[in-house]
CSV table of C-alpha atoms in Angstrom, one decimal:
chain,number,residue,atom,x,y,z
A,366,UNK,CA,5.1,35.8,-79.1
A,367,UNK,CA,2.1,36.2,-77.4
A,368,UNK,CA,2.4,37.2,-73.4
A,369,UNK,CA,1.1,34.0,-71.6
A,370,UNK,CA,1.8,35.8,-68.0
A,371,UNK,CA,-1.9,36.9,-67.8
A,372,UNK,CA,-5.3,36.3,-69.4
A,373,UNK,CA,-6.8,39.4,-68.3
A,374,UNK,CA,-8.1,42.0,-70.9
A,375,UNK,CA,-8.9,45.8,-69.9
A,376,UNK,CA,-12.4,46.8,-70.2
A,377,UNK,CA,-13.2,48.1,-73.6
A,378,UNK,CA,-16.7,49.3,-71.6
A,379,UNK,CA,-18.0,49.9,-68.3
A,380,UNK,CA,-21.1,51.2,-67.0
A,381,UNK,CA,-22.1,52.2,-63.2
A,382,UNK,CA,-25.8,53.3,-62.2
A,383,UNK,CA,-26.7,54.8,-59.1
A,384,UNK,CA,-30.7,55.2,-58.4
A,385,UNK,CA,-31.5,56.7,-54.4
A,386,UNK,CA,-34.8,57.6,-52.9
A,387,UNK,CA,-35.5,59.0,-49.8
A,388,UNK,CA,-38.2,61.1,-47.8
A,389,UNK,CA,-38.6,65.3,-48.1
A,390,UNK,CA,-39.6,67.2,-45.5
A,391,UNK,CA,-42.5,68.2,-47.1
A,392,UNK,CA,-43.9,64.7,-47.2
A,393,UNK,CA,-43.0,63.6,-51.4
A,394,UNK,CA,-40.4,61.6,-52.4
A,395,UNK,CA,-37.1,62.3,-54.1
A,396,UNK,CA,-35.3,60.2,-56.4
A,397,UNK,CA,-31.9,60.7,-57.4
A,398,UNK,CA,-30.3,59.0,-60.7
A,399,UNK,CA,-26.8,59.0,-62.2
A,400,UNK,CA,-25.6,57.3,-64.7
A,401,UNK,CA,-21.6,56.8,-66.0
A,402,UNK,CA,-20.7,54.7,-68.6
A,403,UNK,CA,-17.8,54.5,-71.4
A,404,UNK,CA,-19.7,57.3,-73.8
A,405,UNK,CA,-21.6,59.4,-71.4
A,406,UNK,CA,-22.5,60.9,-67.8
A,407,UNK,CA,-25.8,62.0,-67.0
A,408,UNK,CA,-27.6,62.6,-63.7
A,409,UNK,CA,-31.6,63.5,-63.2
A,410,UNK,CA,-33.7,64.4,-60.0
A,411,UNK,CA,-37.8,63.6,-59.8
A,412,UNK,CA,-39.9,64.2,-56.8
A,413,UNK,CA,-42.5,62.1,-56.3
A,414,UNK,CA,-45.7,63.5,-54.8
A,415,UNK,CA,-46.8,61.2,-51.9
A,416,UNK,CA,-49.5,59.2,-51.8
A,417,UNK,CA,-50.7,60.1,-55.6
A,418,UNK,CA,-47.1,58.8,-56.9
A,419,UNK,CA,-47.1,61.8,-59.3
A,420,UNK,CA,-44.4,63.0,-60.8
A,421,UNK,CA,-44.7,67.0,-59.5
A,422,UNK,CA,-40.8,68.3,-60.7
A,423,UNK,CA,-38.4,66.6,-62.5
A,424,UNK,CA,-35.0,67.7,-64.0
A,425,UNK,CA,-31.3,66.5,-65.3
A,426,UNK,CA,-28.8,66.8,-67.7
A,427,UNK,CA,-26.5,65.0,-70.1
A,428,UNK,CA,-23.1,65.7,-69.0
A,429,UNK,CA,-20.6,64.0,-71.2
A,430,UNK,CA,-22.0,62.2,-74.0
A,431,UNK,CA,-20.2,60.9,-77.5
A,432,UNK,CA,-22.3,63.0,-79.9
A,433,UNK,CA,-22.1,66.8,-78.6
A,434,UNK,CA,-26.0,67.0,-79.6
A,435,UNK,CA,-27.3,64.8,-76.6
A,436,UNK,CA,-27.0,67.5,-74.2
A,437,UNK,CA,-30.0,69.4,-75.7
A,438,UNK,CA,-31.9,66.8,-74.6
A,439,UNK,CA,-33.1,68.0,-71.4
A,440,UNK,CA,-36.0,69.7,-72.4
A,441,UNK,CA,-37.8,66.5,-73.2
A,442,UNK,CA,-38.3,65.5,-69.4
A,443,UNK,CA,-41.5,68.0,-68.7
A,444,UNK,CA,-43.6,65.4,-70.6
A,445,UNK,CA,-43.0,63.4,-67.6
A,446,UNK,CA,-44.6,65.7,-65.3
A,447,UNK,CA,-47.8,64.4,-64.2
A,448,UNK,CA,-47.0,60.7,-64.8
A,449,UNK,CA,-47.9,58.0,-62.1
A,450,UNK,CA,-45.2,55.8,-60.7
A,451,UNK,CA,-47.4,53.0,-61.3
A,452,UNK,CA,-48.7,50.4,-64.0
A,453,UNK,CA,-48.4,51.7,-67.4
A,454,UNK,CA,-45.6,53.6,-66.5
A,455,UNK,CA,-42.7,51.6,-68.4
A,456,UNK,CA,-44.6,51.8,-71.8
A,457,UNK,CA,-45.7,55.5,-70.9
A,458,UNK,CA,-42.2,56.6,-70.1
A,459,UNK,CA,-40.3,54.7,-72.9
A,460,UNK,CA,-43.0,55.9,-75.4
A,461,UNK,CA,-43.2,59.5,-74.9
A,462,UNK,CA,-39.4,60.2,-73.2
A,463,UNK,CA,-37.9,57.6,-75.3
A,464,UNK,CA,-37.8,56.5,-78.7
A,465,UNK,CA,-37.2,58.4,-82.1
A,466,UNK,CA,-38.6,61.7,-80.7
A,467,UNK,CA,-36.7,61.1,-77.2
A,468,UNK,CA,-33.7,60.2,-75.5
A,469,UNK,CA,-33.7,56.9,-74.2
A,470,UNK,CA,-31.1,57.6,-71.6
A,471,UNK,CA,-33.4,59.7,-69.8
A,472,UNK,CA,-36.3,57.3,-70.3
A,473,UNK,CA,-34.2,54.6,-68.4
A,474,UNK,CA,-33.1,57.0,-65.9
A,475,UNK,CA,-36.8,57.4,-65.2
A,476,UNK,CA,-37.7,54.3,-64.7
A,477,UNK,CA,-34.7,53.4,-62.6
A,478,UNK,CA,-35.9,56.4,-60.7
A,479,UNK,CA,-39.3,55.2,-60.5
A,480,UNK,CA,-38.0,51.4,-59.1
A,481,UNK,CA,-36.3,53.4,-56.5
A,482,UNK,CA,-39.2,55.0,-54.8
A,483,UNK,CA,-41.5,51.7,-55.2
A,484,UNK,CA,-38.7,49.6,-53.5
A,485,UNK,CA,-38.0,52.4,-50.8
A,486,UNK,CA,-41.8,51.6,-49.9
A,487,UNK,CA,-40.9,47.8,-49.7
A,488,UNK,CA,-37.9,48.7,-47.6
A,489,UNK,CA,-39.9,49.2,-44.5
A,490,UNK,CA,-41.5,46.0,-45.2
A,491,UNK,CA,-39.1,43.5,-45.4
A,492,UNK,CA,-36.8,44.4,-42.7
A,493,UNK,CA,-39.8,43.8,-40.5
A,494,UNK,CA,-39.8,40.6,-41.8
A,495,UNK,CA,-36.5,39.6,-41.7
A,496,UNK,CA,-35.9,40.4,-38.5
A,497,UNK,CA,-38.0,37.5,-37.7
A,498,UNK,CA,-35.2,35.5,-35.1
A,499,UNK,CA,-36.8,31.8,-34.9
A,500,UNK,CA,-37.8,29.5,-37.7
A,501,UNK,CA,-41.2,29.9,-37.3
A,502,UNK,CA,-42.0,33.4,-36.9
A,503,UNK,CA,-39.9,33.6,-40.4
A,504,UNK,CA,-41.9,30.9,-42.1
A,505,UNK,CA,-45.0,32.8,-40.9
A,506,UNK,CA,-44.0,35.9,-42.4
A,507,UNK,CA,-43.2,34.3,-45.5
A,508,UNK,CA,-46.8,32.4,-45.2
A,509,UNK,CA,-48.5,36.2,-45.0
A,510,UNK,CA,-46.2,37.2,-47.8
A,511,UNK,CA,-47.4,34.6,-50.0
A,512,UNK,CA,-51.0,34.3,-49.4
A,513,UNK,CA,-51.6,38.5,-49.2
A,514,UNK,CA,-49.6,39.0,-52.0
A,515,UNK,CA,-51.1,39.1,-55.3
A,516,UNK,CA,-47.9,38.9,-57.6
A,517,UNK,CA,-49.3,35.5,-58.1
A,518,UNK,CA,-46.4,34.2,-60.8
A,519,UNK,CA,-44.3,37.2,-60.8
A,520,UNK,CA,-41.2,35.6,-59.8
A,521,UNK,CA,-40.1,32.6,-58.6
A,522,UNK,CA,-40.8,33.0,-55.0
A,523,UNK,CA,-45.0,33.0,-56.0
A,524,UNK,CA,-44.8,30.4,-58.5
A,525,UNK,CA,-47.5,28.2,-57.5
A,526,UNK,CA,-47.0,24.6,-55.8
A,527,UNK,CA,-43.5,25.5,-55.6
A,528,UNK,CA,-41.3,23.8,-52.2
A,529,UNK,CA,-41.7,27.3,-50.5
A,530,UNK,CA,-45.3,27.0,-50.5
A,531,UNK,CA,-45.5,23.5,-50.1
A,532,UNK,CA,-43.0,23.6,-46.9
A,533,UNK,CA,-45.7,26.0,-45.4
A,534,UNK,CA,-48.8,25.0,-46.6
A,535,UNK,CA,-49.8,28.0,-48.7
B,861,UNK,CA,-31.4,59.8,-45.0
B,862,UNK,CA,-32.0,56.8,-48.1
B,863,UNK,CA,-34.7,54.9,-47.9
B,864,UNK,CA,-33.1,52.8,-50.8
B,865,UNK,CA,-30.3,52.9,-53.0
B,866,UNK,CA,-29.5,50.6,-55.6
B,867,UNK,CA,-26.1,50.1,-57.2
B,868,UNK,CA,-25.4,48.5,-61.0
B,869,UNK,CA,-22.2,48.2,-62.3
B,870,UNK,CA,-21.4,46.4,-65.9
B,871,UNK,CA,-17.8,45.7,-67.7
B,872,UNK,CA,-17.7,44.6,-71.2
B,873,UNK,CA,-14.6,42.6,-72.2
B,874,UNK,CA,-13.8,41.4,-75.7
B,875,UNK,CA,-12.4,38.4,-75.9
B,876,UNK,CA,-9.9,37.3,-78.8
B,877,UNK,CA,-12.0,34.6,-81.0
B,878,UNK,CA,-14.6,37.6,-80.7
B,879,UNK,CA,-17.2,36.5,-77.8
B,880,UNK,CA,-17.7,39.4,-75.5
B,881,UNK,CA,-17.9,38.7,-71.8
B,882,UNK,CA,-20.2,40.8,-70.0
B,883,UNK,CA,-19.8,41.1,-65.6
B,884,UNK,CA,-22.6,42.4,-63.8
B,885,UNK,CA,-23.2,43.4,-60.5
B,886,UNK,CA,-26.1,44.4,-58.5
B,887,UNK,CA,-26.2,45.9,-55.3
B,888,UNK,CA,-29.2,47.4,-53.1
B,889,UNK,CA,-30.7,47.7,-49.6
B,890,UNK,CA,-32.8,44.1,-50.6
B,891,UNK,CA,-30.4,42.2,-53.0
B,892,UNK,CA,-26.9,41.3,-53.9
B,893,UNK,CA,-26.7,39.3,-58.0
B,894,UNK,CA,-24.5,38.8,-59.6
B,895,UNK,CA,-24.2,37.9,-63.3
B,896,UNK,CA,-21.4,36.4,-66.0
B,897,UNK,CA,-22.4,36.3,-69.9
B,898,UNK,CA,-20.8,35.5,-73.0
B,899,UNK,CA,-22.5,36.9,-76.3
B,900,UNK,CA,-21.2,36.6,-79.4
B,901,UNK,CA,-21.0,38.6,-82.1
B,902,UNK,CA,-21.7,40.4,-84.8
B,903,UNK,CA,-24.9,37.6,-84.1
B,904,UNK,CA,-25.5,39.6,-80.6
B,905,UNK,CA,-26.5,36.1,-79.7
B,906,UNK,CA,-26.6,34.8,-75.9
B,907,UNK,CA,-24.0,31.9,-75.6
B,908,UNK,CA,-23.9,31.5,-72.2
B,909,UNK,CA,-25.3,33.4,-68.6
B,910,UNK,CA,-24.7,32.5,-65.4
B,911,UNK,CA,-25.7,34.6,-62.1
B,912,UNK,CA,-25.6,34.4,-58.4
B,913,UNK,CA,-28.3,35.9,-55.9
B,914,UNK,CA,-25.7,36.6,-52.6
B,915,UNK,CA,-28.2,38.4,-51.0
B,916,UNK,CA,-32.5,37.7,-51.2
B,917,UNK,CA,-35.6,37.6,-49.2
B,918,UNK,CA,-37.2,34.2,-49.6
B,919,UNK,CA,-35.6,30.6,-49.6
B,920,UNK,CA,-36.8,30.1,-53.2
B,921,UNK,CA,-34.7,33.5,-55.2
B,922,UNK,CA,-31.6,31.2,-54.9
B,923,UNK,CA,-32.9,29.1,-57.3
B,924,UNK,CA,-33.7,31.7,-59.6
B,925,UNK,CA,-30.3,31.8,-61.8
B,926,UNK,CA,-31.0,28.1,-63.1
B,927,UNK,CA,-34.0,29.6,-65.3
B,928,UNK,CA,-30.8,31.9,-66.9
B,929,UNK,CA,-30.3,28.4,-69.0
B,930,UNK,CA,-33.3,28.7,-71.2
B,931,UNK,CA,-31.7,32.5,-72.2
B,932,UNK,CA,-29.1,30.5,-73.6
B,933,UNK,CA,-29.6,31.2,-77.7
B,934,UNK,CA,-31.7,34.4,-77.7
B,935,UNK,CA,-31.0,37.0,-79.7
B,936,UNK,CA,-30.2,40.5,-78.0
B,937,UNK,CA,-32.5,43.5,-79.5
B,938,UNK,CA,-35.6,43.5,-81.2
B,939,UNK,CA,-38.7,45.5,-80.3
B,940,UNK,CA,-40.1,43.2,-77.5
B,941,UNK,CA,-36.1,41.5,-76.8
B,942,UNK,CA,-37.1,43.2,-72.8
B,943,UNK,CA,-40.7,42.0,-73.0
B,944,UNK,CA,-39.1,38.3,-73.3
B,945,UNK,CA,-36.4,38.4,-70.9
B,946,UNK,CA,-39.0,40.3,-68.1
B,947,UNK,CA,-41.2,37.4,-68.9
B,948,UNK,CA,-38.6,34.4,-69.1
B,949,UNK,CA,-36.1,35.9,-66.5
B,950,UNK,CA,-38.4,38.1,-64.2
B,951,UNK,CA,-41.8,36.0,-63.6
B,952,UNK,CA,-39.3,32.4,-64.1
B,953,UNK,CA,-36.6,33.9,-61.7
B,954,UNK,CA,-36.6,36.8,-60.2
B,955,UNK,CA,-37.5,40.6,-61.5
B,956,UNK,CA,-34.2,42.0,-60.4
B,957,UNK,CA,-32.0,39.4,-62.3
B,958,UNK,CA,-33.6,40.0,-65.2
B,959,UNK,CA,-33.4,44.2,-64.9
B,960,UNK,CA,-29.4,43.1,-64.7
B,961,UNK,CA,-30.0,40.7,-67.4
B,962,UNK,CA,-31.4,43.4,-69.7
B,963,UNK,CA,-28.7,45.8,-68.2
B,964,UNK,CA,-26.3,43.6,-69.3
B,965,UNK,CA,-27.5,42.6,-72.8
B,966,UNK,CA,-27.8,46.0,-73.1
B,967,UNK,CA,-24.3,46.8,-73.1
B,968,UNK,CA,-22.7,44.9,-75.5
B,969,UNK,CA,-23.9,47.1,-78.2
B,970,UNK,CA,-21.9,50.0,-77.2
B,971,UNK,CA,-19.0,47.9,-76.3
B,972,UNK,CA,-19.5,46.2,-79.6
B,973,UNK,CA,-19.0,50.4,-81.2
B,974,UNK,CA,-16.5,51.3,-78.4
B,975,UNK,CA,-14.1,48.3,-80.1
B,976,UNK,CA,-14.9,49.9,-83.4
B,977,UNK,CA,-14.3,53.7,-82.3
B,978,UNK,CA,-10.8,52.5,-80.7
B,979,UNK,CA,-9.5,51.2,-84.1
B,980,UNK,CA,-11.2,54.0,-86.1
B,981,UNK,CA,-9.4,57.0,-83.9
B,982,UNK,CA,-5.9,55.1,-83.7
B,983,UNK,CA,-6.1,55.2,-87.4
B,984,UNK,CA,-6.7,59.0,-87.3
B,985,UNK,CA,-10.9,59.2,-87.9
B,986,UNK,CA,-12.3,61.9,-86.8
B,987,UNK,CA,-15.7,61.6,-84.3
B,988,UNK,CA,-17.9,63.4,-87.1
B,989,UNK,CA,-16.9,60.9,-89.4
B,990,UNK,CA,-16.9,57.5,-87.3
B,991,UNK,CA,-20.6,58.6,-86.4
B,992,UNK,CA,-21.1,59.5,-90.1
B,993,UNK,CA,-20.1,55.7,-91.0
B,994,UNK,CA,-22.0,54.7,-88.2
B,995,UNK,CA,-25.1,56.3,-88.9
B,996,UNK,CA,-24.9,55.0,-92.5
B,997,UNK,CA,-24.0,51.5,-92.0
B,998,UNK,CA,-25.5,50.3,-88.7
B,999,UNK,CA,-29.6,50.4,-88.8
B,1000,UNK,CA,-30.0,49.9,-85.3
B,1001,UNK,CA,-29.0,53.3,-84.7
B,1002,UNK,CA,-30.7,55.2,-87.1
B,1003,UNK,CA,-34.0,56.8,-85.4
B,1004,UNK,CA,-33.0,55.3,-82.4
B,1005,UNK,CA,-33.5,58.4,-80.4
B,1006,UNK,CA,-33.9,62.2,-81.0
B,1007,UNK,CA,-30.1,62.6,-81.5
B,1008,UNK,CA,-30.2,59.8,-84.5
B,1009,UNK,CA,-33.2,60.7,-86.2
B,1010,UNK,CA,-33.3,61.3,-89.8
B,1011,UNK,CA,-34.4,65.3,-89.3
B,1012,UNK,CA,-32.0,65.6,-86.1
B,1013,UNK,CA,-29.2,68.7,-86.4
B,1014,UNK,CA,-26.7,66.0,-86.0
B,1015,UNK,CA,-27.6,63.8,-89.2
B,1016,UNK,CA,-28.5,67.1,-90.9
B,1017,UNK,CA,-24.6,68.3,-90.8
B,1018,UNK,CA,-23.5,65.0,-91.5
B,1019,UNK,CA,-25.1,64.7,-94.5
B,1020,UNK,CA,-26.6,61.2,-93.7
B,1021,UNK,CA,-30.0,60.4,-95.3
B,1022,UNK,CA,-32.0,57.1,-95.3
């Protein structure tokens, strides 16, 4: 008879990511990556050189991974010296780190790496803004956010004539 | 100190009738979203996706989940499958539901060979062999990477050709 106490199932897979950033003394940035999941463990390190966004070092490693041969892989991250944490770099990194020549667990683990040090730039930023304490100064960060902003249409928050922007007259 | 850190975190459940449920969670300095899918299978086809921004910047990302409706039906994989959903989810929604989104879709693959490796070692196959039959049988992971190419050292000892 089937057990009728419970409808829960284990996990047949998990996966955790971790992706840090933060400031070296010497001015670049670090980003930190490590990835665990049901077939594999991998970490990697890239420095960022500040204010080019170059990639100046970067290294990792496969830990544990389901076919032994994936922790040769390594070797494949110096193509990613000299890249620019910018636009291009998704198709850049997931053409020449990953793909049938690469590893695309490292390619990932680049570009989560990358979204780190953009977003610890954006940090800064927003909890400028949110610590706005009254209704208007809010709305008139959100009113410079909208109409300095170019990401016209890149989410929903900059979809034109939508309530935000109608509430403050953007 | 961090100037950001961002936390994912996926589980894969299989449920009986063969649906896989997928739970995702994102954490960072900015956002808290969460996410709920079912895909079934072996169609790797989007039945449902439901998410949760607990966390966000501007009165609007709330909304961003109900756009996870017109996901509904898509088919995971496929040269520009991330293309779509960054396009559909990210400039519809919001750019970090849809990086879960992907995350998410992204794991029922290996959950889908995790259910098969289970079976295959409690009847006493050996890892050489599963990926052998793997390799042979399953085109998405033949020159899916370095380690699955057709002149890798791996599908070299295996004997595998295509």
């Amino acid at each position: 008879m089937v057990q009728s106490f419970v409808d829960n199932r284990i996990l047949n897979y998990t996966r955790n990511i971790h992706a840090g950033a933060e400031n070296l003394d010497n001015g670049n940035t670090m980003a930190r990556v490590r990835v665990d999941d049901t077939f594999l463990s991998a970490e990697l390190e890239i420095e960022v050189n500040i204010p080019d966004l170059k990639i100046v070092s970067i290294q990792g490693r496969i830990i544990r991974s389901f076919a032994e041969e994936c922790k040769n892989n390594a070797e494949i991250l110096k193509r990613a010296i000299g890249m620019r944490v910018g636009s291009g770099i998704t198709r850049l990194v997931k053409e020449t780190i990953g793909g049938t020549n690469g590893c695309n667990v490292f390619a990932d683990m680049i570009l989560e790496g990358c979204n780190a040090v953009i977003m610890g730039f954006t940090v800064d930023e927003l909890e400028k803004q949110l610590a706005a304490e009254t209704d208007e100064a809010f709305g008139q960060v959100l009113k410079d956010m909208l109409e300095n902003n170019p990401r016209v249409a890149s989410c929903i928050a900059f979809t034109e004539g939508n309530d935000l922007r109608k509430r403050l007259g953007v | 100190m961090f100037e950001f850190t961002r936390t994912k975190s996926i589980g894969v459940e299989k449920r009986e009738d063969g649906i896989f449920l997928i739970h995702g969670f994102l954490d960072d300095n900015v956002y808290t979203i969460e996410l709920d899918m079912e895909v079934k299978t072996p169609e790797f086809t989007i039945v449902s996706a439901r998410g949760n921004m607990k966390r966000y910047t501007t009165p609007e990302c709330p909304k961003a989940p109900s756009i996870l409706d017109d996901a509904v039906g898509i088919q995971i994989g496929g040269a520009d499958f991330e293309t779509k959903i960054k396009k559909l989810v990210g400039r519809g929604g919001c750019r970090h539901l849809a990086d879960l989104f992907i995350e998410c879709c992204n794991a029922v693959f290996p959950a889908a060979i995790q259910t098969q490796w289970k079976i295959a070692r409690s009847n006493g196959m050996g890892k050489d062999d599963f990926i052998k039959g793997l390799v042979s049988n399953e085109p998405k992971i033949r020159d899916r990477c370095m380690t699955y190419s057709k002149d890798s050292e791996l599908v070299k000892r295996l004997g595998v050709s295509w």
